mmCIF file of C-alpha atoms in Angstrom:
data_model
loop_
_atom_site.group_PDB
_atom_site.id
_atom_site.type_symbol
_atom_site.label_atom_id
_atom_site.label_comp_id
_atom_site.label_asym_id
_atom_site.label_seq_id
_atom_site.Cartn_x
_atom_site.Cartn_y
_atom_site.Cartn_z
ATOM 1 C CA MET A 8 0.000 0.000 0.000
ATOM 2 C CA ALA A 9 1.353 3.451 -0.895
ATOM 3 C CA GLU A 10 2.653 5.556 2.003
ATOM 4 C CA LEU A 11 0.780 8.754 1.206
ATOM 5 C CA VAL A 12 1.432 10.317 4.625
ATOM 6 C CA TYR A 13 4.555 8.741 6.140
ATOM 7 C CA ARG A 14 7.050 9.571 3.397
ATOM 8 C CA PRO A 15 6.038 13.258 3.065
ATOM 9 C CA VAL A 16 6.231 13.610 6.862
ATOM 10 C CA VAL A 17 9.724 12.081 6.827
ATOM 11 C CA GLY A 18 10.763 14.528 4.105
ATOM 12 C CA PHE A 19 9.377 17.448 6.110
ATOM 13 C CA ALA A 20 11.240 16.305 9.239
ATOM 14 C CA GLN A 21 14.515 15.979 7.358
ATOM 15 C CA THR A 22 14.090 19.487 5.914
ATOM 16 C CA LEU A 23 13.317 20.848 9.373
ATOM 17 C CA PHE A 24 16.389 19.211 10.894
ATOM 18 C CA LYS A 25 18.560 20.749 8.180
ATOM 19 C CA ALA A 26 17.047 24.151 8.953
ATOM 20 C CA TRP A 27 17.876 23.648 12.641
ATOM 21 C CA ASP A 28 21.360 22.485 11.563
ATOM 22 C CA LEU A 29 21.195 19.397 13.742
ATOM 23 C CA LYS A 30 24.365 17.290 13.676
ATOM 24 C CA ILE A 31 23.002 13.745 13.471
ATOM 25 C CA ASP A 32 25.477 10.911 14.053
ATOM 26 C CA CYS A 33 23.800 7.544 13.459
ATOM 27 C CA LYS A 34 25.679 4.254 13.537
ATOM 28 C CA GLY A 35 24.392 0.696 13.365
ATOM 29 C CA SER A 36 21.468 1.114 10.963
ATOM 30 C CA GLU A 37 22.657 -2.006 9.162
ATOM 31 C CA ASN A 38 21.422 -3.981 12.188
ATOM 32 C CA ILE A 39 17.834 -3.163 11.231
ATOM 33 C CA PRO A 40 16.548 -5.918 8.913
ATOM 34 C CA ARG A 41 15.695 -4.931 5.338
ATOM 35 C CA SER A 42 12.621 -7.133 5.394
ATOM 36 C CA GLY A 43 10.418 -8.915 7.873
ATOM 37 C CA GLY A 44 9.077 -7.992 11.266
ATOM 38 C CA ALA A 45 11.139 -6.708 14.193
ATOM 39 C CA VAL A 46 10.603 -4.855 17.457
ATOM 40 C CA LEU A 47 12.728 -1.709 17.646
ATOM 41 C CA VAL A 48 13.399 -0.813 21.293
ATOM 42 C CA SER A 49 14.830 2.517 22.495
ATOM 43 C CA ASN A 50 15.439 4.589 25.579
ATOM 44 C CA HIS A 51 13.086 7.555 26.001
ATOM 45 C CA ILE A 52 14.352 11.036 26.900
ATOM 46 C CA SER A 53 12.437 13.344 24.546
ATOM 47 C CA TYR A 54 9.069 13.873 22.908
ATOM 48 C CA LEU A 55 10.909 13.598 19.561
ATOM 49 C CA ASP A 56 12.668 10.272 20.127
ATOM 50 C CA PHE A 57 10.343 8.389 17.795
ATOM 51 C CA VAL A 58 11.322 10.689 14.923
ATOM 52 C CA PHE A 59 15.022 9.930 15.332
ATOM 53 C CA ASN A 60 14.356 6.228 15.890
ATOM 54 C CA GLY A 61 12.523 6.273 12.584
ATOM 55 C CA LEU A 62 15.357 8.081 10.823
ATOM 56 C CA ALA A 63 17.736 5.311 11.878
ATOM 57 C CA ALA A 64 15.657 2.827 9.872
ATOM 58 C CA LEU A 65 15.624 4.834 6.637
ATOM 59 C CA PRO A 66 19.007 3.575 5.310
ATOM 60 C CA GLN A 67 17.444 0.104 5.323
ATOM 61 C CA LYS A 68 14.388 1.495 3.515
ATOM 62 C CA ARG A 69 12.119 0.656 6.452
ATOM 63 C CA LEU A 70 9.309 2.618 8.064
ATOM 64 C CA VAL A 71 8.627 2.052 11.758
ATOM 65 C CA ARG A 72 5.133 1.846 13.266
ATOM 66 C CA PHE A 73 5.396 3.257 16.784
ATOM 67 C CA MET A 74 3.238 2.457 19.765
ATOM 68 C CA ALA A 75 2.132 5.798 21.258
ATOM 69 C CA LYS A 76 -0.356 6.945 23.855
ATOM 70 C CA GLU A 77 -3.895 7.167 22.583
ATOM 71 C CA SER A 78 -4.313 10.880 23.422
ATOM 72 C CA VAL A 79 -1.852 11.780 20.645
ATOM 73 C CA PHE A 80 -4.267 10.215 18.151
ATOM 74 C CA ARG A 81 -7.103 12.416 19.409
ATOM 75 C CA HIS A 82 -5.218 15.674 18.748
ATOM 76 C CA ARG A 83 -6.619 17.588 15.775
ATOM 77 C CA ILE A 84 -3.195 17.929 14.110
ATOM 78 C CA SER A 85 -1.135 14.958 15.250
ATOM 79 C CA GLY A 86 -4.081 12.530 15.186
ATOM 80 C CA PRO A 87 -4.609 12.361 11.397
ATOM 81 C CA LEU A 88 -0.847 12.184 10.860
ATOM 82 C CA MET A 89 -0.361 9.358 13.365
ATOM 83 C CA ARG A 90 -3.199 7.378 11.835
ATOM 84 C CA GLY A 91 -1.961 8.076 8.322
ATOM 85 C CA MET A 92 1.477 6.752 9.258
ATOM 86 C CA LYS A 93 -0.170 3.628 10.719
ATOM 87 C CA HIS A 94 1.230 4.095 14.189
ATOM 88 C CA ILE A 95 -0.413 2.133 16.985
ATOM 89 C CA PRO A 96 -2.538 3.858 19.672
ATOM 90 C CA VAL A 97 -2.095 2.620 23.241
ATOM 91 C CA ASP A 98 -4.907 3.056 25.733
ATOM 92 C CA ARG A 99 -3.356 2.120 29.059
ATOM 93 C CA GLU A 100 -6.732 1.112 30.405
ATOM 94 C CA GLN A 101 -7.223 -1.331 27.523
ATOM 95 C CA GLY A 102 -3.727 -2.402 26.547
ATOM 96 C CA GLU A 103 -4.854 -5.701 25.035
ATOM 97 C CA ALA A 104 -6.115 -3.995 21.873
ATOM 98 C CA ALA A 105 -2.803 -2.206 21.301
ATOM 99 C CA TYR A 106 -0.900 -5.446 21.912
ATOM 100 C CA ALA A 107 -3.051 -7.296 19.381
ATOM 101 C CA HIS A 108 -2.637 -4.478 16.836
ATOM 102 C CA ALA A 109 1.159 -4.513 17.265
ATOM 103 C CA LEU A 110 1.257 -8.301 16.990
ATOM 104 C CA ASP A 111 -0.683 -8.201 13.719
ATOM 105 C CA SER A 112 1.717 -5.578 12.359
ATOM 106 C CA LEU A 113 4.754 -7.692 13.280
ATOM 107 C CA LYS A 114 3.288 -10.833 11.739
ATOM 108 C CA SER A 115 2.622 -8.905 8.529
ATOM 109 C CA GLY A 116 6.312 -7.983 8.321
ATOM 110 C CA GLU A 117 6.304 -4.497 9.856
ATOM 111 C CA ILE A 118 8.827 -3.003 12.278
ATOM 112 C CA VAL A 119 7.129 -1.873 15.488
ATOM 113 C CA GLY A 120 8.799 0.753 17.672
ATOM 114 C CA VAL A 121 8.454 0.420 21.446
ATOM 115 C CA PHE A 122 9.625 2.520 24.398
ATOM 116 C CA PRO A 123 9.696 -0.077 27.201
ATOM 117 C CA GLU A 124 10.193 2.599 29.872
ATOM 118 C CA ALA A 125 6.658 3.753 28.914
ATOM 119 C CA THR A 126 7.310 7.406 29.796
ATOM 120 C CA ILE A 127 10.117 9.913 29.354
ATOM 121 C CA SER A 128 12.979 9.526 31.824
ATOM 122 C CA GLN A 129 13.498 12.902 33.473
ATOM 123 C CA SER A 130 16.786 11.723 34.962
ATOM 124 C CA PHE A 131 17.997 10.858 31.423
ATOM 125 C CA THR A 132 18.993 7.429 32.751
ATOM 126 C CA LEU A 133 17.281 4.140 31.956
ATOM 127 C CA LYS A 134 14.172 3.356 33.968
ATOM 128 C CA SER A 135 12.936 -0.195 34.438
ATOM 129 C CA PHE A 136 11.664 -1.913 31.283
ATOM 130 C CA LYS A 137 8.190 -3.359 30.894
ATOM 131 C CA SER A 138 8.128 -6.830 29.339
ATOM 132 C CA GLY A 139 5.709 -6.080 26.497
ATOM 133 C CA ALA A 140 8.404 -5.710 23.822
ATOM 134 C CA ALA A 141 9.907 -9.083 24.669
ATOM 135 C CA ARG A 142 6.500 -10.775 24.730
ATOM 136 C CA LEU A 143 5.587 -9.287 21.351
ATOM 137 C CA ALA A 144 8.836 -10.472 19.798
ATOM 138 C CA GLN A 145 8.385 -13.954 21.273
ATOM 139 C CA GLU A 146 4.815 -14.349 20.097
ATOM 140 C CA ALA A 147 5.473 -12.932 16.614
ATOM 141 C CA GLY A 148 8.735 -14.841 16.193
ATOM 142 C CA VAL A 149 10.734 -11.705 15.333
ATOM 143 C CA PRO A 150 13.996 -10.217 16.687
ATOM 144 C CA LEU A 151 14.405 -7.323 19.091
ATOM 145 C CA ILE A 152 16.566 -4.457 17.822
ATOM 146 C CA PRO A 153 18.032 -2.376 20.687
ATOM 147 C CA MET A 154 18.965 1.244 20.140
ATOM 148 C CA ALA A 155 19.734 4.431 22.067
ATOM 149 C CA VAL A 156 19.434 8.135 21.372
ATOM 150 C CA TRP A 157 21.262 10.977 23.077
ATOM 151 C CA GLY A 158 20.954 14.747 22.701
ATOM 152 C CA THR A 159 17.257 14.710 21.830
ATOM 153 C CA GLN A 160 16.431 15.933 25.339
ATOM 154 C CA ARG A 161 18.045 19.252 24.414
ATOM 155 C CA LEU A 162 15.337 19.824 21.786
ATOM 156 C CA TRP A 163 12.171 18.996 23.716
ATOM 157 C CA THR A 164 11.700 17.048 26.904
ATOM 158 C CA LYS A 165 9.430 16.932 29.907
ATOM 159 C CA GLY A 166 9.732 19.906 32.240
ATOM 160 C CA HIS A 167 11.834 22.083 29.908
ATOM 161 C CA PRO A 168 10.950 24.547 27.119
ATOM 162 C CA ARG A 169 11.250 23.486 23.508
ATOM 163 C CA ASN A 170 14.366 24.536 21.617
ATOM 164 C CA PHE A 171 13.491 24.659 17.940
ATOM 165 C CA ARG A 172 16.002 27.354 17.046
ATOM 166 C CA ARG A 173 18.947 26.917 14.694
ATOM 167 C CA SER A 174 21.109 25.783 17.578
ATOM 168 C CA HIS A 175 23.405 23.196 15.923
ATOM 169 C CA ILE A 176 22.550 20.547 18.534
ATOM 170 C CA PRO A 177 24.242 17.175 18.013
ATOM 171 C CA ILE A 178 22.051 14.060 18.071
ATOM 172 C CA THR A 179 23.759 10.705 18.564
ATOM 173 C CA ILE A 180 22.025 7.435 17.649
ATOM 174 C CA ARG A 181 23.383 3.935 18.155
ATOM 175 C CA VAL A 182 21.641 0.780 16.902
ATOM 176 C CA GLY A 183 22.764 -2.588 18.243
ATOM 177 C CA GLU A 184 22.746 -6.121 16.912
ATOM 178 C CA ALA A 185 19.511 -8.074 16.976
ATOM 179 C CA LEU A 186 18.543 -9.966 20.099
ATOM 180 C CA GLU A 187 16.598 -13.163 19.517
ATOM 181 C CA ALA A 188 13.494 -13.564 21.659
ATOM 182 C CA SER A 189 13.470 -17.310 22.136
ATOM 183 C CA LYS A 190 10.102 -18.744 23.079
ATOM 184 C CA ASP A 191 11.707 -21.094 25.607
ATOM 185 C CA LYS A 192 12.960 -18.169 27.744
ATOM 186 C CA TYR A 193 11.018 -16.148 30.260
ATOM 187 C CA ALA A 194 10.039 -12.704 28.948
ATOM 188 C CA GLY A 195 11.502 -11.205 32.118
ATOM 189 C CA ALA A 196 14.936 -12.675 31.407
ATOM 190 C CA ILE A 197 14.858 -11.404 27.815
ATOM 191 C CA THR A 198 13.761 -7.973 29.070
ATOM 192 C CA ARG A 199 16.714 -7.809 31.468
ATOM 193 C CA GLN A 200 19.116 -8.716 28.658
ATOM 194 C CA LEU A 201 17.467 -6.164 26.379
ATOM 195 C CA ARG A 202 17.830 -3.423 28.980
ATOM 196 C CA GLU A 203 21.523 -4.265 29.373
ATOM 197 C CA ARG A 204 21.988 -3.934 25.604
ATOM 198 C CA VAL A 205 20.214 -0.558 25.515
ATOM 199 C CA GLN A 206 22.296 0.610 28.484
ATOM 200 C CA GLU A 207 25.508 -0.296 26.651
ATOM 201 C CA LEU A 208 24.337 1.588 23.562
ATOM 202 C CA LEU A 209 23.316 4.609 25.645
ATOM 203 C CA GLU A 210 26.749 4.749 27.272
ATOM 204 C CA ALA A 211 28.379 4.446 23.838
ATOM 205 C CA ALA A 212 26.231 7.322 22.547
ATOM 206 C CA GLN A 213 27.142 9.451 25.561
ATOM 207 C CA ARG A 214 30.859 8.767 25.087
ATOM 208 C CA ALA A 215 30.606 9.701 21.412
ATOM 209 C CA TYR A 216 28.619 12.882 22.051
ATOM 210 C CA PRO A 217 30.824 15.740 20.772
ATOM 211 C CA VAL A 218 29.903 18.531 23.203
ATOM 212 C CA ARG A 219 29.581 19.141 26.921
ATOM 213 C CA PRO A 220 27.559 21.787 28.789
ATOM 214 C CA LYS A 221 28.757 25.331 28.030
ATOM 215 C CA ASP A 222 28.475 26.541 31.620
ATOM 216 C CA ALA A 223 26.705 25.854 34.928
ATOM 217 C CA SER A 224 23.352 26.964 33.524
ATOM 218 C CA ASP A 225 23.624 24.415 30.714
ATOM 219 C CA THR A 226 24.095 21.277 32.840
ATOM 220 C CA TRP A 227 20.392 20.417 33.087
ATOM 221 C CA TRP A 228 20.534 17.937 30.189
ATOM 222 C CA MET A 229 23.313 15.858 31.723
ATOM 223 C CA PRO A 230 22.461 13.093 34.210
ATOM 224 C CA ALA A 231 23.736 13.481 37.756
ATOM 225 C CA HIS A 232 26.168 10.543 37.531
ATOM 226 C CA LEU A 233 27.928 12.314 34.625
ATOM 227 C CA GLY A 234 28.207 15.587 36.542
ATOM 228 C CA GLY A 235 24.988 17.200 35.348
ATOM 229 C CA THR A 236 22.129 18.708 37.306
ATOM 230 C CA ALA A 237 19.289 16.529 36.001
ATOM 231 C CA PRO A 238 17.411 14.974 38.924
ATOM 232 C CA THR A 239 18.384 11.456 39.890
ATOM 233 C CA ALA A 240 15.896 8.643 39.345
ATOM 234 C CA GLU A 241 15.267 8.593 43.097
ATOM 235 C CA GLN A 242 14.551 12.325 43.153
ATOM 236 C CA VAL A 243 12.084 11.946 40.271
ATOM 237 C CA ARG A 244 10.260 9.139 42.067
ATOM 238 C CA GLU A 245 10.068 11.198 45.269
ATOM 239 C CA SER A 246 8.695 14.186 43.341
ATOM 240 C CA GLU A 247 6.042 12.051 41.619
ATOM 241 C CA ALA A 248 4.996 10.526 44.943
ATOM 242 C CA ARG A 249 4.211 13.911 46.525
#
């Protein structure tokens, strides 16, 4: 079926990123299969992560169908676009429908994008992973493709203003080798292995990132364990519990 919405949106995004003069460094795209289903799994630090995850698949001529919260599909602007790109709405009160939709997409040979942390990490470190990605891959008989993005939080993340100026922000993307989701393993064990892979890729992306904060006021986007002033995971949990 012709992609009457997805490809023009991709072209618009690429034009926009050139206008912003983003410095995108993507390595490992060859690990994304050129055909057949797969579950693409990434860390989540920005509202724009899905865009950059999708860009990583373009060298393999693949389009990713992302699982996203249902409210995005109700928005008057984003809704028609999300539906036109065949992304998958997730109603957290009725997750079975989203799971079934994603499973059908995988079995039909699509790549499905999943953020197993479920929400943006305000500490910019990995949160715990939900097991849905592993279960989908097991049931569909497809591989898991781990990946990590870094720098996207500087564009637009939770609790900070958007930065859509021509600011020359580097974006680093690392895609890892496929992880087989064997049906004779527990989904929890696969999920732990998957999280370890994403953590390794995240650390590699951070090491490769070409810039550091300019001054003390610019340390907000760095996690505390790397010397930044982002809240720790514990501090985020305490804040959410209040």
